[in-house]
């Protein structure tokens, strides 16, 4: 199988939900391809683990609740003072309870929709 190499040198990528799972692996791949990567995640402990595991000077992080427009807006303003945002991987997502839809708590459902 042919190996595909991507060159994202001098590009900035934001990966939401990047501290674990698919987001972590996506961030890892972008770093390998030379990108500056910013992980956004709501879980500070998982961010710390991701930083230790990735151990890369091109990695930075922000604790961001992607369902909070003001937090997202403020982070974007701070980032774009120094860098363009070239790539956005909107990976953040949550699941709710396993209740039947008609038994779902409305607030929980709204939270799922806002994050996802």
mmCIF file of N, CA and C in Angstrom:
data_model
loop_
_atom_site.group_PDB
_atom_site.id
_atom_site.type_symbol
_atom_site.label_atom_id
_atom_site.label_comp_id
_atom_site.label_asym_id
_atom_site.label_seq_id
_atom_site.Cartn_x
_atom_site.Cartn_y
_atom_site.Cartn_z
ATOM 1 N N UNK A 1 0.845 -1.182 0.000
ATOM 2 C CA UNK A 1 0.000 0.000 0.000
ATOM 3 C C UNK A 1 0.885 1.238 0.000
ATOM 4 N N UNK A 2 0.543 2.232 -0.794
ATOM 5 C CA UNK A 2 1.306 3.472 -0.878
ATOM 6 C C UNK A 2 1.077 4.325 0.358
ATOM 7 N N UNK A 3 2.170 4.881 0.838
ATOM 8 C CA UNK A 3 2.089 5.784 1.977
ATOM 9 C C UNK A 3 1.811 7.188 1.458
ATOM 10 N N UNK A 4 0.863 7.872 2.050
ATOM 11 C CA UNK A 4 0.529 9.226 1.648
ATOM 12 C C UNK A 4 1.078 10.186 2.693
ATOM 13 N N UNK A 5 1.895 11.122 2.232
ATOM 14 C CA UNK A 5 2.430 12.147 3.113
ATOM 15 C C UNK A 5 1.760 13.477 2.804
ATOM 16 N N UNK A 6 1.376 14.178 3.830
ATOM 17 C CA UNK A 6 0.777 15.494 3.683
ATOM 18 C C UNK A 6 1.740 16.517 4.255
ATOM 19 N N UNK A 7 1.796 17.677 3.640
ATOM 20 C CA UNK A 7 2.651 18.741 4.131
ATOM 21 C C UNK A 7 1.772 19.896 4.602
ATOM 22 N N UNK A 8 1.659 20.037 5.917
ATOM 23 C CA UNK A 8 0.880 21.126 6.502
ATOM 24 C C UNK A 8 1.782 22.112 7.243
ATOM 25 N N UNK A 9 3.045 22.153 6.828
ATOM 26 C CA UNK A 9 3.990 23.083 7.434
ATOM 27 C C UNK A 9 3.456 24.509 7.301
ATOM 28 N N UNK A 10 3.576 25.286 8.371
ATOM 29 C CA UNK A 10 3.111 26.676 8.432
ATOM 30 C C UNK A 10 1.594 26.802 8.356
ATOM 31 N N UNK A 11 0.880 25.748 8.614
ATOM 32 C CA UNK A 11 -0.587 25.772 8.679
ATOM 33 C C UNK A 11 -0.998 25.581 10.135
ATOM 34 N N UNK A 12 -2.113 26.198 10.489
ATOM 35 C CA UNK A 12 -2.640 26.064 11.851
ATOM 36 C C UNK A 12 -3.961 25.315 11.786
ATOM 37 N N UNK A 13 -4.042 24.268 12.583
ATOM 38 C CA UNK A 13 -5.244 23.447 12.641
ATOM 39 C C UNK A 13 -5.813 23.461 14.051
ATOM 40 N N UNK A 14 -7.110 23.647 14.145
ATOM 41 C CA UNK A 14 -7.823 23.493 15.417
ATOM 42 C C UNK A 14 -8.583 22.178 15.344
ATOM 43 N N UNK A 15 -8.470 21.382 16.392
ATOM 44 C CA UNK A 15 -9.207 20.123 16.477
ATOM 45 C C UNK A 15 -10.065 20.177 17.732
ATOM 46 N N UNK A 16 -11.381 20.308 17.552
ATOM 47 C CA UNK A 16 -12.272 20.314 18.717
ATOM 48 C C UNK A 16 -12.417 18.881 19.213
ATOM 49 N N UNK A 17 -12.531 18.736 20.519
ATOM 50 C CA UNK A 17 -12.598 17.388 21.094
ATOM 51 C C UNK A 17 -11.310 16.633 20.833
ATOM 52 N N UNK A 18 -10.195 17.365 20.809
ATOM 53 C CA UNK A 18 -8.926 16.788 20.391
ATOM 54 C C UNK A 18 -8.099 16.121 21.468
ATOM 55 N N UNK A 19 -8.596 16.058 22.674
ATOM 56 C CA UNK A 19 -7.795 15.500 23.764
ATOM 57 C C UNK A 19 -7.890 13.976 23.869
ATOM 58 N N UNK A 20 -8.800 13.380 23.117
ATOM 59 C CA UNK A 20 -8.945 11.923 23.195
ATOM 60 C C UNK A 20 -9.648 11.396 21.947
ATOM 61 N N UNK A 21 -9.634 10.104 21.789
ATOM 62 C CA UNK A 21 -10.359 9.453 20.703
ATOM 63 C C UNK A 21 -9.919 9.885 19.314
ATOM 64 N N UNK A 22 -10.905 9.998 18.414
ATOM 65 C CA UNK A 22 -10.617 10.391 17.034
ATOM 66 C C UNK A 22 -9.900 11.734 16.973
ATOM 67 N N UNK A 23 -10.343 12.682 17.792
ATOM 68 C CA UNK A 23 -9.740 14.012 17.779
ATOM 69 C C UNK A 23 -8.260 13.972 18.118
ATOM 70 N N UNK A 24 -7.894 13.159 19.088
ATOM 71 C CA UNK A 24 -6.494 12.997 19.472
ATOM 72 C C UNK A 24 -5.682 12.457 18.304
ATOM 73 N N UNK A 25 -6.210 11.425 17.644
ATOM 74 C CA UNK A 25 -5.499 10.835 16.509
ATOM 75 C C UNK A 25 -5.398 11.800 15.332
ATOM 76 N N UNK A 26 -6.426 12.592 15.123
ATOM 77 C CA UNK A 26 -6.383 13.606 14.067
ATOM 78 C C UNK A 26 -5.306 14.647 14.391
ATOM 79 N N UNK A 27 -5.284 15.106 15.632
ATOM 80 C CA UNK A 27 -4.259 16.070 16.058
ATOM 81 C C UNK A 27 -2.863 15.485 15.866
ATOM 82 N N UNK A 28 -2.701 14.237 16.245
ATOM 83 C CA UNK A 28 -1.413 13.549 16.112
ATOM 84 C C UNK A 28 -0.970 13.515 14.643
ATOM 85 N N UNK A 29 -1.902 13.211 13.759
ATOM 86 C CA UNK A 29 -1.585 13.146 12.327
ATOM 87 C C UNK A 29 -1.209 14.531 11.774
ATOM 88 N N UNK A 30 -1.929 15.562 12.171
ATOM 89 C CA UNK A 30 -1.590 16.910 11.727
ATOM 90 C C UNK A 30 -0.204 17.316 12.219
ATOM 91 N N UNK A 31 0.112 16.988 13.462
ATOM 92 C CA UNK A 31 1.446 17.290 13.985
ATOM 93 C C UNK A 31 2.517 16.567 13.171
ATOM 94 N N UNK A 32 2.289 15.313 12.862
ATOM 95 C CA UNK A 32 3.221 14.523 12.064
ATOM 96 C C UNK A 32 3.416 15.153 10.684
ATOM 97 N N UNK A 33 2.382 15.812 10.187
ATOM 98 C CA UNK A 33 2.429 16.441 8.862
ATOM 99 C C UNK A 33 2.930 17.886 8.914
ATOM 100 N N UNK A 34 3.405 18.328 10.092
ATOM 101 C CA UNK A 34 4.052 19.623 10.214
ATOM 102 C C UNK A 34 3.173 20.786 10.629
ATOM 103 N N UNK A 35 1.906 20.544 10.878
ATOM 104 C CA UNK A 35 0.989 21.631 11.247
ATOM 105 C C UNK A 35 1.225 22.087 12.684
ATOM 106 N N UNK A 36 0.865 23.341 12.939
ATOM 107 C CA UNK A 36 0.705 23.830 14.301
ATOM 108 C C UNK A 36 -0.713 23.434 14.693
ATOM 109 N N UNK A 37 -0.850 22.726 15.782
ATOM 110 C CA UNK A 37 -2.146 22.185 16.166
ATOM 111 C C UNK A 37 -2.594 22.782 17.489
ATOM 112 N N UNK A 38 -3.856 23.180 17.517
ATOM 113 C CA UNK A 38 -4.474 23.674 18.744
ATOM 114 C C UNK A 38 -5.615 22.727 19.081
ATOM 115 N N UNK A 39 -5.480 22.064 20.194
ATOM 116 C CA UNK A 39 -6.549 21.176 20.665
ATOM 117 C C UNK A 39 -7.505 21.997 21.505
ATOM 118 N N UNK A 40 -8.775 21.910 21.172
ATOM 119 C CA UNK A 40 -9.835 22.467 22.013
ATOM 120 C C UNK A 40 -10.555 21.306 22.658
ATOM 121 N N UNK A 41 -10.695 21.371 23.951
ATOM 122 C CA UNK A 41 -11.442 20.345 24.666
ATOM 123 C C UNK A 41 -11.962 20.954 25.959
ATOM 124 N N UNK A 42 -13.002 20.356 26.482
ATOM 125 C CA UNK A 42 -13.600 20.852 27.723
ATOM 126 C C UNK A 42 -12.974 20.179 28.950
ATOM 127 N N UNK A 43 -12.268 19.079 28.730
ATOM 128 C CA UNK A 43 -11.731 18.261 29.818
ATOM 129 C C UNK A 43 -10.247 18.581 30.037
ATOM 130 N N UNK A 44 -9.959 19.370 31.057
ATOM 131 C CA UNK A 44 -8.580 19.813 31.310
ATOM 132 C C UNK A 44 -7.643 18.641 31.635
ATOM 133 N N UNK A 45 -8.132 17.628 32.318
ATOM 134 C CA UNK A 45 -7.286 16.474 32.642
ATOM 135 C C UNK A 45 -6.889 15.721 31.382
ATOM 136 N N UNK A 46 -7.829 15.567 30.454
ATOM 137 C CA UNK A 46 -7.521 14.877 29.207
ATOM 138 C C UNK A 46 -6.583 15.716 28.341
ATOM 139 N N UNK A 47 -6.735 17.035 28.407
ATOM 140 C CA UNK A 47 -5.805 17.909 27.672
ATOM 141 C C UNK A 47 -4.385 17.703 28.199
ATOM 142 N N UNK A 48 -4.224 17.658 29.514
ATOM 143 C CA UNK A 48 -2.895 17.453 30.100
ATOM 144 C C UNK A 48 -2.291 16.134 29.640
ATOM 145 N N UNK A 49 -3.102 15.086 29.612
ATOM 146 C CA UNK A 49 -2.621 13.777 29.153
ATOM 147 C C UNK A 49 -2.236 13.829 27.682
ATOM 148 N N UNK A 50 -3.046 14.503 26.879
ATOM 149 C CA UNK A 50 -2.759 14.614 25.443
ATOM 150 C C UNK A 50 -1.444 15.343 25.219
ATOM 151 N N UNK A 51 -1.226 16.419 25.952
ATOM 152 C CA UNK A 51 0.011 17.196 25.812
ATOM 153 C C UNK A 51 1.215 16.319 26.153
ATOM 154 N N UNK A 52 1.114 15.558 27.224
ATOM 155 C CA UNK A 52 2.212 14.666 27.615
ATOM 156 C C UNK A 52 2.445 13.595 26.558
ATOM 157 N N UNK A 53 1.372 13.010 26.057
ATOM 158 C CA UNK A 53 1.495 11.931 25.069
ATOM 159 C C UNK A 53 2.023 12.433 23.727
ATOM 160 N N UNK A 54 1.599 13.597 23.312
ATOM 161 C CA UNK A 54 2.019 14.116 22.012
ATOM 162 C C UNK A 54 3.395 14.765 22.062
ATOM 163 N N UNK A 55 3.712 15.403 23.185
ATOM 164 C CA UNK A 55 5.042 15.971 23.428
ATOM 165 C C UNK A 55 5.603 16.644 22.177
ATOM 166 N N UNK A 56 4.958 17.730 21.760
ATOM 167 C CA UNK A 56 5.341 18.402 20.519
ATOM 168 C C UNK A 56 5.257 19.914 20.721
ATOM 169 N N UNK A 57 6.286 20.617 20.316
ATOM 170 C CA UNK A 57 6.320 22.072 20.496
ATOM 171 C C UNK A 57 5.329 22.793 19.588
ATOM 172 N N UNK A 58 4.809 22.107 18.578
ATOM 173 C CA UNK A 58 3.826 22.713 17.677
ATOM 174 C C UNK A 58 2.395 22.535 18.179
ATOM 175 N N UNK A 59 2.266 22.000 19.380
ATOM 176 C CA UNK A 59 0.951 21.760 19.978
ATOM 177 C C UNK A 59 0.637 22.814 21.021
ATOM 178 N N UNK A 60 -0.579 23.339 20.963
ATOM 179 C CA UNK A 60 -1.085 24.190 22.037
ATOM 180 C C UNK A 60 -2.529 23.775 22.303
ATOM 181 N N UNK A 61 -3.069 24.275 23.391
ATOM 182 C CA UNK A 61 -4.405 23.837 23.798
ATOM 183 C C UNK A 61 -5.221 25.002 24.338
ATOM 184 N N UNK A 62 -6.513 24.826 24.286
ATOM 185 C CA UNK A 62 -7.443 25.729 24.949
ATOM 186 C C UNK A 62 -8.553 24.891 25.559
ATOM 187 N N UNK A 63 -8.954 25.236 26.760
ATOM 188 C CA UNK A 63 -10.135 24.624 27.352
ATOM 189 C C UNK A 63 -11.327 25.412 26.825
ATOM 190 N N UNK A 64 -12.129 24.754 26.004
ATOM 191 C CA UNK A 64 -13.234 25.425 25.331
ATOM 192 C C UNK A 64 -14.464 24.533 25.355
ATOM 193 N N UNK A 65 -15.584 25.127 25.727
ATOM 194 C CA UNK A 65 -16.882 24.474 25.592
ATOM 195 C C UNK A 65 -17.444 24.940 24.259
ATOM 196 N N UNK A 66 -17.436 24.062 23.254
ATOM 197 C CA UNK A 66 -17.840 24.475 21.906
ATOM 198 C C UNK A 66 -19.316 24.840 21.807
ATOM 199 N N UNK A 67 -20.078 24.534 22.819
ATOM 200 C CA UNK A 67 -21.487 24.932 22.815
ATOM 201 C C UNK A 67 -21.673 26.353 23.344
ATOM 202 N N UNK A 68 -20.588 26.960 23.813
ATOM 203 C CA UNK A 68 -20.630 28.322 24.354
ATOM 204 C C UNK A 68 -20.041 29.280 23.313
ATOM 205 N N UNK A 69 -20.905 29.989 22.607
ATOM 206 C CA UNK A 69 -20.487 30.857 21.516
ATOM 207 C C UNK A 69 -19.439 31.870 21.949
ATOM 208 N N UNK A 70 -19.614 32.472 23.098
ATOM 209 C CA UNK A 70 -18.673 33.493 23.582
ATOM 210 C C UNK A 70 -17.276 32.907 23.786
ATOM 211 N N UNK A 71 -17.198 31.705 24.358
ATOM 212 C CA UNK A 71 -15.894 31.060 24.551
ATOM 213 C C UNK A 71 -15.211 30.805 23.208
ATOM 214 N N UNK A 72 -15.969 30.301 22.262
ATOM 215 C CA UNK A 72 -15.428 30.025 20.935
ATOM 216 C C UNK A 72 -14.958 31.318 20.280
ATOM 217 N N UNK A 73 -15.809 32.327 20.328
ATOM 218 C CA UNK A 73 -15.485 33.616 19.728
ATOM 219 C C UNK A 73 -14.218 34.213 20.341
ATOM 220 N N UNK A 74 -14.118 34.180 21.665
ATOM 221 C CA UNK A 74 -12.940 34.728 22.348
ATOM 222 C C UNK A 74 -11.666 33.977 21.974
ATOM 223 N N UNK A 75 -11.741 32.664 21.901
ATOM 224 C CA UNK A 75 -10.573 31.867 21.526
ATOM 225 C C UNK A 75 -10.138 32.179 20.100
ATOM 226 N N UNK A 76 -11.090 32.292 19.210
ATOM 227 C CA UNK A 76 -10.766 32.603 17.815
ATOM 228 C C UNK A 76 -10.095 33.975 17.724
ATOM 229 N N UNK A 77 -10.607 34.944 18.454
ATOM 230 C CA UNK A 77 -10.000 36.279 18.439
ATOM 231 C C UNK A 77 -8.553 36.231 18.921
ATOM 232 N N UNK A 78 -8.293 35.475 19.979
ATOM 233 C CA UNK A 78 -6.925 35.362 20.503
ATOM 234 C C UNK A 78 -5.998 34.667 19.509
ATOM 235 N N UNK A 79 -6.473 33.597 18.915
ATOM 236 C CA UNK A 79 -5.645 32.840 17.968
ATOM 237 C C UNK A 79 -5.324 33.683 16.746
ATOM 238 N N UNK A 80 -6.327 34.357 16.211
ATOM 239 C CA UNK A 80 -6.131 35.099 14.958
ATOM 240 C C UNK A 80 -5.330 36.394 15.144
ATOM 241 N N UNK A 81 -5.011 36.733 16.378
ATOM 242 C CA UNK A 81 -4.083 37.853 16.598
ATOM 243 C C UNK A 81 -2.675 37.461 16.131
ATOM 244 N N UNK A 82 -2.368 36.160 16.177
ATOM 245 C CA UNK A 82 -1.022 35.674 15.856
ATOM 246 C C UNK A 82 -0.981 34.811 14.594
ATOM 247 N N UNK A 83 -2.052 34.083 14.331
ATOM 248 C CA UNK A 83 -2.057 33.093 13.252
ATOM 249 C C UNK A 83 -3.373 33.114 12.497
ATOM 250 N N UNK A 84 -3.311 32.664 11.260
ATOM 251 C CA UNK A 84 -4.544 32.328 10.546
ATOM 252 C C UNK A 84 -4.998 30.962 11.035
ATOM 253 N N UNK A 85 -6.263 30.707 10.931
ATOM 254 C CA UNK A 85 -6.771 29.361 11.174
ATOM 255 C C UNK A 85 -6.997 28.766 9.789
ATOM 256 N N UNK A 86 -6.176 27.787 9.430
ATOM 257 C CA UNK A 86 -6.233 27.196 8.098
ATOM 258 C C UNK A 86 -7.142 25.980 8.036
ATOM 259 N N UNK A 87 -7.235 25.271 9.158
ATOM 260 C CA UNK A 87 -7.974 24.008 9.188
ATOM 261 C C UNK A 87 -8.783 23.949 10.478
ATOM 262 N N UNK A 88 -10.037 23.572 10.353
ATOM 263 C CA UNK A 88 -10.879 23.336 11.535
ATOM 264 C C UNK A 88 -11.479 21.948 11.415
ATOM 265 N N UNK A 89 -11.164 21.118 12.368
ATOM 266 C CA UNK A 89 -11.780 19.793 12.453
ATOM 267 C C UNK A 89 -12.746 19.852 13.626
ATOM 268 N N UNK A 90 -14.018 19.870 13.306
ATOM 269 C CA UNK A 90 -15.048 19.964 14.336
ATOM 270 C C UNK A 90 -15.441 18.553 14.766
ATOM 271 N N UNK A 91 -14.654 18.011 15.660
ATOM 272 C CA UNK A 91 -14.787 16.631 16.099
ATOM 273 C C UNK A 91 -15.548 16.491 17.419
ATOM 274 N N UNK A 92 -15.663 17.559 18.187
ATOM 275 C CA UNK A 92 -16.296 17.466 19.506
ATOM 276 C C UNK A 92 -17.707 16.907 19.385
ATOM 277 N N UNK A 93 -18.049 16.055 20.297
ATOM 278 C CA UNK A 93 -19.391 15.500 20.303
ATOM 279 C C UNK A 93 -19.652 14.758 21.599
ATOM 280 N N UNK A 94 -20.903 14.681 21.944
ATOM 281 C CA UNK A 94 -21.300 13.953 23.146
ATOM 282 C C UNK A 94 -22.505 13.077 22.829
ATOM 283 N N UNK A 95 -22.694 12.097 23.662
ATOM 284 C CA UNK A 95 -23.894 11.282 23.585
ATOM 285 C C UNK A 95 -24.687 11.526 24.853
ATOM 286 N N UNK A 96 -25.904 11.183 24.806
ATOM 287 C CA UNK A 96 -26.746 11.348 25.982
ATOM 288 C C UNK A 96 -27.101 10.002 26.571
ATOM 289 N N UNK A 97 -28.161 10.005 27.289
ATOM 290 C CA UNK A 97 -28.621 8.764 27.906
ATOM 291 C C UNK A 97 -29.137 7.814 26.827
ATOM 292 N N UNK A 98 -29.400 6.614 27.234
ATOM 293 C CA UNK A 98 -29.918 5.629 26.279
ATOM 294 C C UNK A 98 -31.426 5.466 26.417
ATOM 295 N N UNK A 99 -32.044 6.501 26.947
ATOM 296 C CA UNK A 99 -33.506 6.495 27.077
ATOM 297 C C UNK A 99 -34.171 6.548 25.707
ATOM 298 N N UNK A 100 -35.391 6.117 25.659
ATOM 299 C CA UNK A 100 -36.193 6.304 24.449
ATOM 300 C C UNK A 100 -36.361 7.799 24.238
ATOM 301 N N UNK A 101 -36.454 8.204 22.995
ATOM 302 C CA UNK A 101 -36.516 9.625 22.668
ATOM 303 C C UNK A 101 -37.630 10.340 23.420
ATOM 304 N N UNK A 102 -38.776 9.729 23.550
ATOM 305 C CA UNK A 102 -39.908 10.374 24.223
ATOM 306 C C UNK A 102 -39.699 10.507 25.728
ATOM 307 N N UNK A 103 -38.668 9.839 26.277
ATOM 308 C CA UNK A 103 -38.369 9.972 27.703
ATOM 309 C C UNK A 103 -37.175 10.897 27.949
ATOM 310 N N UNK A 104 -36.599 11.426 26.879
ATOM 311 C CA UNK A 104 -35.405 12.241 26.992
ATOM 312 C C UNK A 104 -35.668 13.534 27.739
ATOM 313 N N UNK A 105 -34.727 13.898 28.582
ATOM 314 C CA UNK A 105 -34.764 15.176 29.268
ATOM 315 C C UNK A 105 -34.480 16.273 28.239
ATOM 316 N N UNK A 106 -35.323 17.286 28.187
ATOM 317 C CA UNK A 106 -35.201 18.347 27.189
ATOM 318 C C UNK A 106 -33.866 19.084 27.317
ATOM 319 N N UNK A 107 -33.423 19.374 28.531
ATOM 320 C CA UNK A 107 -32.148 20.075 28.726
ATOM 321 C C UNK A 107 -30.969 19.234 28.223
ATOM 322 N N UNK A 108 -31.036 17.932 28.496
ATOM 323 C CA UNK A 108 -29.973 17.043 28.025
ATOM 324 C C UNK A 108 -29.960 17.008 26.491
ATOM 325 N N UNK A 109 -31.119 16.919 25.887
ATOM 326 C CA UNK A 109 -31.213 16.902 24.431
ATOM 327 C C UNK A 109 -30.661 18.210 23.834
ATOM 328 N N UNK A 110 -31.010 19.341 24.438
ATOM 329 C CA UNK A 110 -30.496 20.628 23.961
ATOM 330 C C UNK A 110 -28.985 20.697 24.060
ATOM 331 N N UNK A 111 -28.420 20.166 25.122
ATOM 332 C CA UNK A 111 -26.961 20.148 25.291
ATOM 333 C C UNK A 111 -26.302 19.330 24.186
ATOM 334 N N UNK A 112 -26.874 18.191 23.880
ATOM 335 C CA UNK A 112 -26.335 17.324 22.807
ATOM 336 C C UNK A 112 -26.354 18.072 21.477
ATOM 337 N N UNK A 113 -27.452 18.710 21.181
ATOM 338 C CA UNK A 113 -27.573 19.445 19.921
ATOM 339 C C UNK A 113 -26.565 20.587 19.875
ATOM 340 N N UNK A 114 -26.389 21.314 20.975
ATOM 341 C CA UNK A 114 -25.464 22.445 21.006
ATOM 342 C C UNK A 114 -24.010 22.006 20.804
ATOM 343 N N UNK A 115 -23.629 20.897 21.411
ATOM 344 C CA UNK A 115 -22.244 20.435 21.292
ATOM 345 C C UNK A 115 -22.004 19.805 19.922
ATOM 346 N N UNK A 116 -22.940 18.977 19.519
ATOM 347 C CA UNK A 116 -22.726 18.230 18.274
ATOM 348 C C UNK A 116 -22.992 19.082 17.057
#
